[in-house]
PDB file of C-alpha atoms in Angstrom:
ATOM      1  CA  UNK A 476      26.952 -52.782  -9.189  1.00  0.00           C
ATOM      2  CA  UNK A 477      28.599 -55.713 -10.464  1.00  0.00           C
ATOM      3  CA  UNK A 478      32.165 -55.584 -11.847  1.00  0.00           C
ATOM      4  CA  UNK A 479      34.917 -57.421 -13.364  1.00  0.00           C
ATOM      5  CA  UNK A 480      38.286 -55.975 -13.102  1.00  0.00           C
ATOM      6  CA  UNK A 481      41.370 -57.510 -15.268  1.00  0.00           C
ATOM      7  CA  UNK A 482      44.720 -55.502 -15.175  1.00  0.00           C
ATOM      8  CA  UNK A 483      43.952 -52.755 -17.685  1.00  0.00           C
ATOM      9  CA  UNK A 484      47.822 -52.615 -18.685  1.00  0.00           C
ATOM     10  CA  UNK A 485      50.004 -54.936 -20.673  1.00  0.00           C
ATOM     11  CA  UNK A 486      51.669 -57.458 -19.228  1.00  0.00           C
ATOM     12  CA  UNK A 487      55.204 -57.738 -20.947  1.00  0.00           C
ATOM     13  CA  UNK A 488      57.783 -61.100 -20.125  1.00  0.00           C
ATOM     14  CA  UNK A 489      60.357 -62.610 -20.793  1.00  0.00           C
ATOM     15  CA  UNK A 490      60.314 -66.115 -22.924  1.00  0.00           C
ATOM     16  CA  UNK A 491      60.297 -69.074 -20.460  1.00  0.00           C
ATOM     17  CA  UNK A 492      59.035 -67.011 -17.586  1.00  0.00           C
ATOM     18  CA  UNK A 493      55.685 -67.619 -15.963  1.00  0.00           C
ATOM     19  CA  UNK A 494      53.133 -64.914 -16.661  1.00  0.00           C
ATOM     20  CA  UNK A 495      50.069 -64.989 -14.341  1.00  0.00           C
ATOM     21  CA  UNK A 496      46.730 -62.464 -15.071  1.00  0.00           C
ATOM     22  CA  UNK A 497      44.249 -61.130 -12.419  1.00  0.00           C
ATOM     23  CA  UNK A 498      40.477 -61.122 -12.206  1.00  0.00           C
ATOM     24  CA  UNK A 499      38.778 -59.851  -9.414  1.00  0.00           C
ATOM     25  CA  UNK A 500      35.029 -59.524  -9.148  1.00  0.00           C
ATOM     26  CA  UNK A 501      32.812 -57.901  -6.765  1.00  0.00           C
ATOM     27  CA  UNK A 502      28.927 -58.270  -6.467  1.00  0.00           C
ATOM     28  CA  UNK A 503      28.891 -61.910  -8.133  1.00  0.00           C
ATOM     29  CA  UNK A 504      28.569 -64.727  -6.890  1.00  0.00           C
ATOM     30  CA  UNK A 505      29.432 -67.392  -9.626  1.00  0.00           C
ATOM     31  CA  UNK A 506      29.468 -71.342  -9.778  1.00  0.00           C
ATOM     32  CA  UNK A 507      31.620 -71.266 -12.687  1.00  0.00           C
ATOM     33  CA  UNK A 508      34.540 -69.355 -14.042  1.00  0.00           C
ATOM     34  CA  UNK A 509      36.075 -69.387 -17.499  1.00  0.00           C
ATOM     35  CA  UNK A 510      38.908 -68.145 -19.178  1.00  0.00           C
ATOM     36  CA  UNK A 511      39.209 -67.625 -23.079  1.00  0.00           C
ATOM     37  CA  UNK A 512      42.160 -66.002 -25.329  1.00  0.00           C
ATOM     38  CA  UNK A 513      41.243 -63.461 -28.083  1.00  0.00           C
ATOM     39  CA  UNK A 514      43.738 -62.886 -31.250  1.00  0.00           C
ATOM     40  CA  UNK A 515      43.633 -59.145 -32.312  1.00  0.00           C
ATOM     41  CA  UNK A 516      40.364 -59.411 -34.906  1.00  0.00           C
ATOM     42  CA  UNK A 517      39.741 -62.719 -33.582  1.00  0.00           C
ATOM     43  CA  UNK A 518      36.698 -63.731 -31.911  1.00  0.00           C
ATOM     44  CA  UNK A 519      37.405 -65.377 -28.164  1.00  0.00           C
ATOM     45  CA  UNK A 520      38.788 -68.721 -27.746  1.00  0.00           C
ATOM     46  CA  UNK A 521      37.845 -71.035 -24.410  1.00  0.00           C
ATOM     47  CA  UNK A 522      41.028 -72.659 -22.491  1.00  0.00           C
ATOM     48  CA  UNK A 523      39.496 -73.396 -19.160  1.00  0.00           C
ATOM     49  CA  UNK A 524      36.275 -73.271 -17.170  1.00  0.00           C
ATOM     50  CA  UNK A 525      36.889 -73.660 -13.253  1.00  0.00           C
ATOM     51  CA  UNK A 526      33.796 -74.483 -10.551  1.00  0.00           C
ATOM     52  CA  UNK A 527      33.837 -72.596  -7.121  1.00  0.00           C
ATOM     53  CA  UNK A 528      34.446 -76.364  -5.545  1.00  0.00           C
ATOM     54  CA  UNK A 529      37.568 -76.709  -6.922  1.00  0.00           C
ATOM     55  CA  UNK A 530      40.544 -74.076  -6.035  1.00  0.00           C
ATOM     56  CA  UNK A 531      43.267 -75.333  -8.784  1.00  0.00           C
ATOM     57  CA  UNK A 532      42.666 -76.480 -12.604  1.00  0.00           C
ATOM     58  CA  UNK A 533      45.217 -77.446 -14.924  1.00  0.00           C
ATOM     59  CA  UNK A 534      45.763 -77.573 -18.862  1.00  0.00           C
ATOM     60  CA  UNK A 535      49.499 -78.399 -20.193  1.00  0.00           C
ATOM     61  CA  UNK A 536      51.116 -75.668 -19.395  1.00  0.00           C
ATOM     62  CA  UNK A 537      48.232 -73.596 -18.151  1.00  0.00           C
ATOM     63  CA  UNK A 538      47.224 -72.913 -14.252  1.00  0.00           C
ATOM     64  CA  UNK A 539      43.546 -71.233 -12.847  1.00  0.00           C
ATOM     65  CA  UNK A 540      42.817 -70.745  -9.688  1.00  0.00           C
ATOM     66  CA  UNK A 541      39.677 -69.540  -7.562  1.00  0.00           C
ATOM     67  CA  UNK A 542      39.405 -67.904  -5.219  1.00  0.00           C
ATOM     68  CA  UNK A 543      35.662 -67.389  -3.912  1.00  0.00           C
ATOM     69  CA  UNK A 544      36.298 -65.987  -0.244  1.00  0.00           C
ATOM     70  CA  UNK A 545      38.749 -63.177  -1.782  1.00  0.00           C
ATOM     71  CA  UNK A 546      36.475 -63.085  -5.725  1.00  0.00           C
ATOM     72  CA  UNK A 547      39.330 -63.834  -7.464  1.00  0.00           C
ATOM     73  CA  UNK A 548      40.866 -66.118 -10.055  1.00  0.00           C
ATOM     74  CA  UNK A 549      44.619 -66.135 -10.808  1.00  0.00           C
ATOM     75  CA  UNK A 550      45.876 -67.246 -14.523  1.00  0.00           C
ATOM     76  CA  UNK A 551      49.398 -68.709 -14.928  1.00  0.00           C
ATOM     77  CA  UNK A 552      50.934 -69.486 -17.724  1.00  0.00           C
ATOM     78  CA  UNK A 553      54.757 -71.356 -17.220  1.00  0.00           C
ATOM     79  CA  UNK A 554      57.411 -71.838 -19.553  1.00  0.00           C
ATOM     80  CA  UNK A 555      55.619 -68.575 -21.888  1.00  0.00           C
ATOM     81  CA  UNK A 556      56.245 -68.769 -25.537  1.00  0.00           C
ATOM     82  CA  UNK A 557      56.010 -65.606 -27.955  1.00  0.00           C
ATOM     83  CA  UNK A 558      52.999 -67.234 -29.403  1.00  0.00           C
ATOM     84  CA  UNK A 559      50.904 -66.971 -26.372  1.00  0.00           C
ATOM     85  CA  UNK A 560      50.575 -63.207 -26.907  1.00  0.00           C
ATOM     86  CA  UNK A 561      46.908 -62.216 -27.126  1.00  0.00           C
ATOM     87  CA  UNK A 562      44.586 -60.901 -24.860  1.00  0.00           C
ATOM     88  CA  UNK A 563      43.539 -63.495 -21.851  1.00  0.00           C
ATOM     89  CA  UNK A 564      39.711 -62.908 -20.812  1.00  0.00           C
ATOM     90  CA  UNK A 565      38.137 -64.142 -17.857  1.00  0.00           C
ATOM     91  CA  UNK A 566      34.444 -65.002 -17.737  1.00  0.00           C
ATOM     92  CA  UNK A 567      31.375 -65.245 -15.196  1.00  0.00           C
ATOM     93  CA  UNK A 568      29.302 -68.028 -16.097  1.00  0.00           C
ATOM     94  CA  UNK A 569      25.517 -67.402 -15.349  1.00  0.00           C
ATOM     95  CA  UNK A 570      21.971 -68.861 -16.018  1.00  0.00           C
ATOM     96  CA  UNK A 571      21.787 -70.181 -19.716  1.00  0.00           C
ATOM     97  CA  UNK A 572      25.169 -70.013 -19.891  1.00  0.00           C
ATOM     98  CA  UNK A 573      25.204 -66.525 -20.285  1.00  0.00           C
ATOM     99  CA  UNK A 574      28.594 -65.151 -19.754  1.00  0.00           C
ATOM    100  CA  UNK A 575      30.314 -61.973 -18.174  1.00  0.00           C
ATOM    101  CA  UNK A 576      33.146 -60.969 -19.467  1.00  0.00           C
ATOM    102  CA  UNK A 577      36.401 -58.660 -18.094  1.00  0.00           C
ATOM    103  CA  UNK A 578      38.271 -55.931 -19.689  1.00  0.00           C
ATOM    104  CA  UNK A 579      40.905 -58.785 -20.475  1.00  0.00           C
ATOM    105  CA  UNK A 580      44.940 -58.578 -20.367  1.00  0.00           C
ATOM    106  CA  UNK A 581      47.292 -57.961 -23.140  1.00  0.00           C
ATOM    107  CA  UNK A 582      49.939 -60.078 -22.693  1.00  0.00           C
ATOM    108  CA  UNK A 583      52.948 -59.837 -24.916  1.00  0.00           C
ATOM    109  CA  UNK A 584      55.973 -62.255 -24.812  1.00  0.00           C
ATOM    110  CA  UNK A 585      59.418 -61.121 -25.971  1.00  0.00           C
ATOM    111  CA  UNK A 586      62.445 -63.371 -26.924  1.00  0.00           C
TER     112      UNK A 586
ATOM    113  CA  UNK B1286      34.901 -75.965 -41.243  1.00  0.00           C
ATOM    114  CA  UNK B1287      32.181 -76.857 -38.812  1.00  0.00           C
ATOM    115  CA  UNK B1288      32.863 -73.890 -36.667  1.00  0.00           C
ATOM    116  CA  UNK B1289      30.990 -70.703 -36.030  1.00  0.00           C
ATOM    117  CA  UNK B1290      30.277 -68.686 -39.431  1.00  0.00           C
ATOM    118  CA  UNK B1291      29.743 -65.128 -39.151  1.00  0.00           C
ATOM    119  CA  UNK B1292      28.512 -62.777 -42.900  1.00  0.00           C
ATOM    120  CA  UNK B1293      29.991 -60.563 -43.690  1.00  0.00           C
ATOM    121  CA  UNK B1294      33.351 -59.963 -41.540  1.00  0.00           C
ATOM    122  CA  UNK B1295      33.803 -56.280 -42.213  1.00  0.00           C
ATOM    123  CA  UNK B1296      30.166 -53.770 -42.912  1.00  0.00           C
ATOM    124  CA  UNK B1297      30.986 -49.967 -43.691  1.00  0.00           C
ATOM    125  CA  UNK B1298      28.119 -48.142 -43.550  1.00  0.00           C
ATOM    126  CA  UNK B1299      26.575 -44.438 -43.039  1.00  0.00           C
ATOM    127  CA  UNK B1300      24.973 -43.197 -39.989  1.00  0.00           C
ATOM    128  CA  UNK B1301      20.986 -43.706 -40.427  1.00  0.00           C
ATOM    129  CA  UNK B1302      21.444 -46.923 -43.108  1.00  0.00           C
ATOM    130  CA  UNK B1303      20.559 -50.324 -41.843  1.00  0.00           C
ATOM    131  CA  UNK B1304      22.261 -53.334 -41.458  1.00  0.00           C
ATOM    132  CA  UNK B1305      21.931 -57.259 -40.892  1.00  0.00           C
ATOM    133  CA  UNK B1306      24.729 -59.511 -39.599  1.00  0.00           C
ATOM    134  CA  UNK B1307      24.336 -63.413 -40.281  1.00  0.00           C
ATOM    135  CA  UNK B1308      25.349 -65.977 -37.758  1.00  0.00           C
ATOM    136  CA  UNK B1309      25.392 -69.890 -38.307  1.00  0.00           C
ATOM    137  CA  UNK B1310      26.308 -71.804 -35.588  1.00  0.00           C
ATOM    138  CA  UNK B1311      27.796 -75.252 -35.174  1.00  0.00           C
ATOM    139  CA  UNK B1312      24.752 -77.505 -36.611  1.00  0.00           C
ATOM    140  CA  UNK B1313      24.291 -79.330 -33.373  1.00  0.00           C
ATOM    141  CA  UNK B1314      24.554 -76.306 -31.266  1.00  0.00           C
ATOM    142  CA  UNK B1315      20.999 -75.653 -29.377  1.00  0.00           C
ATOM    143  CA  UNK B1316      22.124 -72.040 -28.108  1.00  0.00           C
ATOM    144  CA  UNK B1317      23.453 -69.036 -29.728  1.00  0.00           C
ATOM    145  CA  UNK B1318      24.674 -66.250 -28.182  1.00  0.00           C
ATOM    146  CA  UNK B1319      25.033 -61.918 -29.742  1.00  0.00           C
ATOM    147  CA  UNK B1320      27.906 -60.552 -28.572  1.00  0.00           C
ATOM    148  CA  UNK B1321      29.712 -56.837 -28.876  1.00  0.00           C
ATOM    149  CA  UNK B1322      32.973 -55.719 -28.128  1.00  0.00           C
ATOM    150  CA  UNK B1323      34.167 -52.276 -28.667  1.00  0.00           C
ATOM    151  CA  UNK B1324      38.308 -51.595 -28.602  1.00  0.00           C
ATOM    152  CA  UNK B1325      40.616 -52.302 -25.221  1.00  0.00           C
ATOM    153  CA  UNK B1326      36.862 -54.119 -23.606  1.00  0.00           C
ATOM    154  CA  UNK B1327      35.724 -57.267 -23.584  1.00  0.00           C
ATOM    155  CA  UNK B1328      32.600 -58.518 -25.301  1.00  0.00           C
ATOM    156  CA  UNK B1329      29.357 -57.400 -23.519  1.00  0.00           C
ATOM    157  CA  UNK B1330      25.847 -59.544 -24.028  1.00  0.00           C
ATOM    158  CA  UNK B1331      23.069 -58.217 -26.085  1.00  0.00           C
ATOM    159  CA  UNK B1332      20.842 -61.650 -26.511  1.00  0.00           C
ATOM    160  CA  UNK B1333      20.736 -65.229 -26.456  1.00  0.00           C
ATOM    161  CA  UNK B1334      18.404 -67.872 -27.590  1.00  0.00           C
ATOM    162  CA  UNK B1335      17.610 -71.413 -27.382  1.00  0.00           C
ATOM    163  CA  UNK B1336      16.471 -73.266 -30.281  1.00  0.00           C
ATOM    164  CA  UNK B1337      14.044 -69.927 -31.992  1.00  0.00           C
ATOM    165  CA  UNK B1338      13.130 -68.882 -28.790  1.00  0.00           C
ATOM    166  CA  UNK B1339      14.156 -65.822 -27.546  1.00  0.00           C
ATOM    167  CA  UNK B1340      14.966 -66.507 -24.124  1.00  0.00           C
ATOM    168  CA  UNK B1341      17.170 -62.860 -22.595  1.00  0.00           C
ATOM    169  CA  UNK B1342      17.525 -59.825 -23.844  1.00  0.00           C
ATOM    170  CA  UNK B1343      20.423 -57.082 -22.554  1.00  0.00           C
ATOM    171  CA  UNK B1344      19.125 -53.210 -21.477  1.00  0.00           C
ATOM    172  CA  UNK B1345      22.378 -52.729 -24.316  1.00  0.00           C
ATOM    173  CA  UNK B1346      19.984 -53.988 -26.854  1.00  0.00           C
ATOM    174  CA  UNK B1347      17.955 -50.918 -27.764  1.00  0.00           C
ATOM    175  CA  UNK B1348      14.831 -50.793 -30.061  1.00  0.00           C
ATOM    176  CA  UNK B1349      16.827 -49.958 -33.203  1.00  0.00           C
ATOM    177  CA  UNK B1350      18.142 -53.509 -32.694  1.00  0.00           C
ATOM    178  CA  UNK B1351      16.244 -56.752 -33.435  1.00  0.00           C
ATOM    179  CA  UNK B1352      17.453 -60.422 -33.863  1.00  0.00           C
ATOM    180  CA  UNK B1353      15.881 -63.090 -34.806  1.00  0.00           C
ATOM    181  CA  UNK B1354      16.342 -67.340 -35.189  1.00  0.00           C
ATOM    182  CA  UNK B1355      13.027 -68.082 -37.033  1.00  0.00           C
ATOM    183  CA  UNK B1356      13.848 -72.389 -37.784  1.00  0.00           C
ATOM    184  CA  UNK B1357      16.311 -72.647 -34.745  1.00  0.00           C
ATOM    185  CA  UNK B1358      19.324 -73.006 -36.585  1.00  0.00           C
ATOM    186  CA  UNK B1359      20.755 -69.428 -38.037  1.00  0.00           C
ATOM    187  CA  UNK B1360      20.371 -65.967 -36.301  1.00  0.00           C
ATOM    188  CA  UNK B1361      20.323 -62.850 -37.763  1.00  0.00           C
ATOM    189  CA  UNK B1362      21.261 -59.673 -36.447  1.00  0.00           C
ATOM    190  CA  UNK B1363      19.671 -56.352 -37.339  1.00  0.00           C
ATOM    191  CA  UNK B1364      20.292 -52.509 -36.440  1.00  0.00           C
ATOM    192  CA  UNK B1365      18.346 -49.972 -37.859  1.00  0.00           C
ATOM    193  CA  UNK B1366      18.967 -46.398 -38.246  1.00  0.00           C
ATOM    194  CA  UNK B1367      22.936 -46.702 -37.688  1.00  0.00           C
ATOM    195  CA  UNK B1368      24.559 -44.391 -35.403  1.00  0.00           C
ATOM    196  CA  UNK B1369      28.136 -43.666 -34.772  1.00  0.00           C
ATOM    197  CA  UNK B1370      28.415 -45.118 -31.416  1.00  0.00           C
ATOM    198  CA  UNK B1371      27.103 -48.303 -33.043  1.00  0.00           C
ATOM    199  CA  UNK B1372      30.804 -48.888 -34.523  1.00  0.00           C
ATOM    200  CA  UNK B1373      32.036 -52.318 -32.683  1.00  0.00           C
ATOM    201  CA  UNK B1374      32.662 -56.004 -33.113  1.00  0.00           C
ATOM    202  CA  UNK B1375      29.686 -58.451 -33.060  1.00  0.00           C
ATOM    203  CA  UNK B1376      30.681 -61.630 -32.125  1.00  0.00           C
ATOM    204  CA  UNK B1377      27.845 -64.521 -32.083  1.00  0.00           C
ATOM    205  CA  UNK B1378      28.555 -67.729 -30.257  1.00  0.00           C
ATOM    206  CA  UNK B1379      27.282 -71.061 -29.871  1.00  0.00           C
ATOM    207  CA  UNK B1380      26.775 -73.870 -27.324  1.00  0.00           C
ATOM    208  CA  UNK B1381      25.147 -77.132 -26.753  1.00  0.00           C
ATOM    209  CA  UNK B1382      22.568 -77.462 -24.045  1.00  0.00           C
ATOM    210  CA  UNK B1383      23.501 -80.835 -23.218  1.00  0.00           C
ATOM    211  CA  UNK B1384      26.468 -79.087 -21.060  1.00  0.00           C
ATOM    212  CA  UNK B1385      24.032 -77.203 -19.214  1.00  0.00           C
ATOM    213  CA  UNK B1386      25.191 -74.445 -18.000  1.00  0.00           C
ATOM    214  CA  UNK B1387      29.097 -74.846 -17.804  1.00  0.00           C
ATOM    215  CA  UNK B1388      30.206 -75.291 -21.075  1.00  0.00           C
ATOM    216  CA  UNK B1389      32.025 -73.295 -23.279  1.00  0.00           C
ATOM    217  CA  UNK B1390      31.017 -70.840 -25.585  1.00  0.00           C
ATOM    218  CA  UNK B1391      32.367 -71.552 -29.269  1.00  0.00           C
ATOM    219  CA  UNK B1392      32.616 -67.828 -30.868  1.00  0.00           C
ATOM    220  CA  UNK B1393      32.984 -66.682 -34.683  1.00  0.00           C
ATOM    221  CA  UNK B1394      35.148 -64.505 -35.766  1.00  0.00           C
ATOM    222  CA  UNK B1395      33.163 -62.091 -35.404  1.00  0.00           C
ATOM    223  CA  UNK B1396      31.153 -59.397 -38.140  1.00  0.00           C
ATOM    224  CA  UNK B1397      33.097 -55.750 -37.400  1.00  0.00           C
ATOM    225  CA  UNK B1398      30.962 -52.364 -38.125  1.00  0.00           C
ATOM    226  CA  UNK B1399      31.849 -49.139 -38.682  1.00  0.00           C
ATOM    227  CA  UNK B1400      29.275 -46.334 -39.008  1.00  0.00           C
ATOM    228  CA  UNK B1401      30.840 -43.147 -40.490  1.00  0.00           C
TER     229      UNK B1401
END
């Protein structure tokens, strides 16, 4: 069956360190990958979509990379701030745009 | 605001009662998306449409639930005959077809149920 696996537990660093999330999929084969942040009682919000041509895609201080041979996109964030805890999402994209979603990963960064 | 507006944000309601959700999307938005999301997992699809069309429909999405998008511009969402495992987050979402089929997905903030 088709799965979506993010890490289950929190991820907890340091200020100013680089924090990087996992999602691995198995029995997909998407064109498209996305990533979105969710607040607690927030609904999601997108950062970054990535396409299976491209292996690296970069916002500010954001990183995603994909990984189609090994179904598997990595998500760094450098130089992490306190107010990038939330819970990081990654998404399969299929037909009308319909997306998948992971477990997501609670990241939480302390001063 | 000309984001996603979801009515109401919080429902309380007793197992067997019904319940609607209302979802307006961004104006220009041709697509809108039902989501749920129970705690500690990410949001699952129930149903999507384009324009009033009805165009998928999840196996979550059982009888007791209908929704609807009768002029193409707001959805509603309705369950009937509540039950307990019913208690979740329903998130609707919107998107422009122009994109095709890589664009992002512009979510409310979502209508939040609990069935006692």
């Amino acid at each position: 069956s088709q799965k979506i696996e993010q890490n289950s537990e929190a991820l907890n660093i340091q200020e100013g360190k680089t924090a990087t999330l996992t999602c691995n999929y198995t029995n997909y084969s998407p064109a498209y990958l996305q990533w979105y942040r969710q607040d607690p009682g927030r609904g999601p919000v997108f950062l970054l979509l990535i396409r299976e041509n491209e292996k690296e895609k970069r916002k500010e201080r954001l990183k995603v990379t994909f990984d189609t041979t090994l179904k598997q996109s990595l998500f760094h964030i450098t130089a992490s701030q306190p107010a990038d805890s939330a819970t990081y999402l990654c998404a399969l994209v299929g037909g009308g745009n319909k997306l998948t979603f992971g477990t997501g990963t609670q990241l939480k960064v302390e001063l | 605001d000309t984001g996603v507006s979801q009515n109401p944000r919080h429902k309380i309601t007793k197992r067997g009662q019904n319940v609607t959700f209302r979802c307006d999307p961004i104006s220009e938005h041709n697509r809108l998306y039902w989501y749920r999301q129970t705690l500690g997992q990410g949001p699952e699809f129930l149903t999507y449409f384009q324009n009033e069309a009805q165009l998928e429909k999840s196996r979550l999405l059982s009888d007791r639930f209908s929704a609807e998008r009768p002029k193409g511009s707001f959805s509603t969402l309705e369950i009937q005959r509540t039950e307990q495992g019913d208690s979740a987050m329903y998130l609707c979402a919107s998107s422009p077809t122009d994109r095709g089929d890589t664009g992002e997905l512009f979510f409310g903030e979502g209508s939040r149920l609990t069935v006692l």
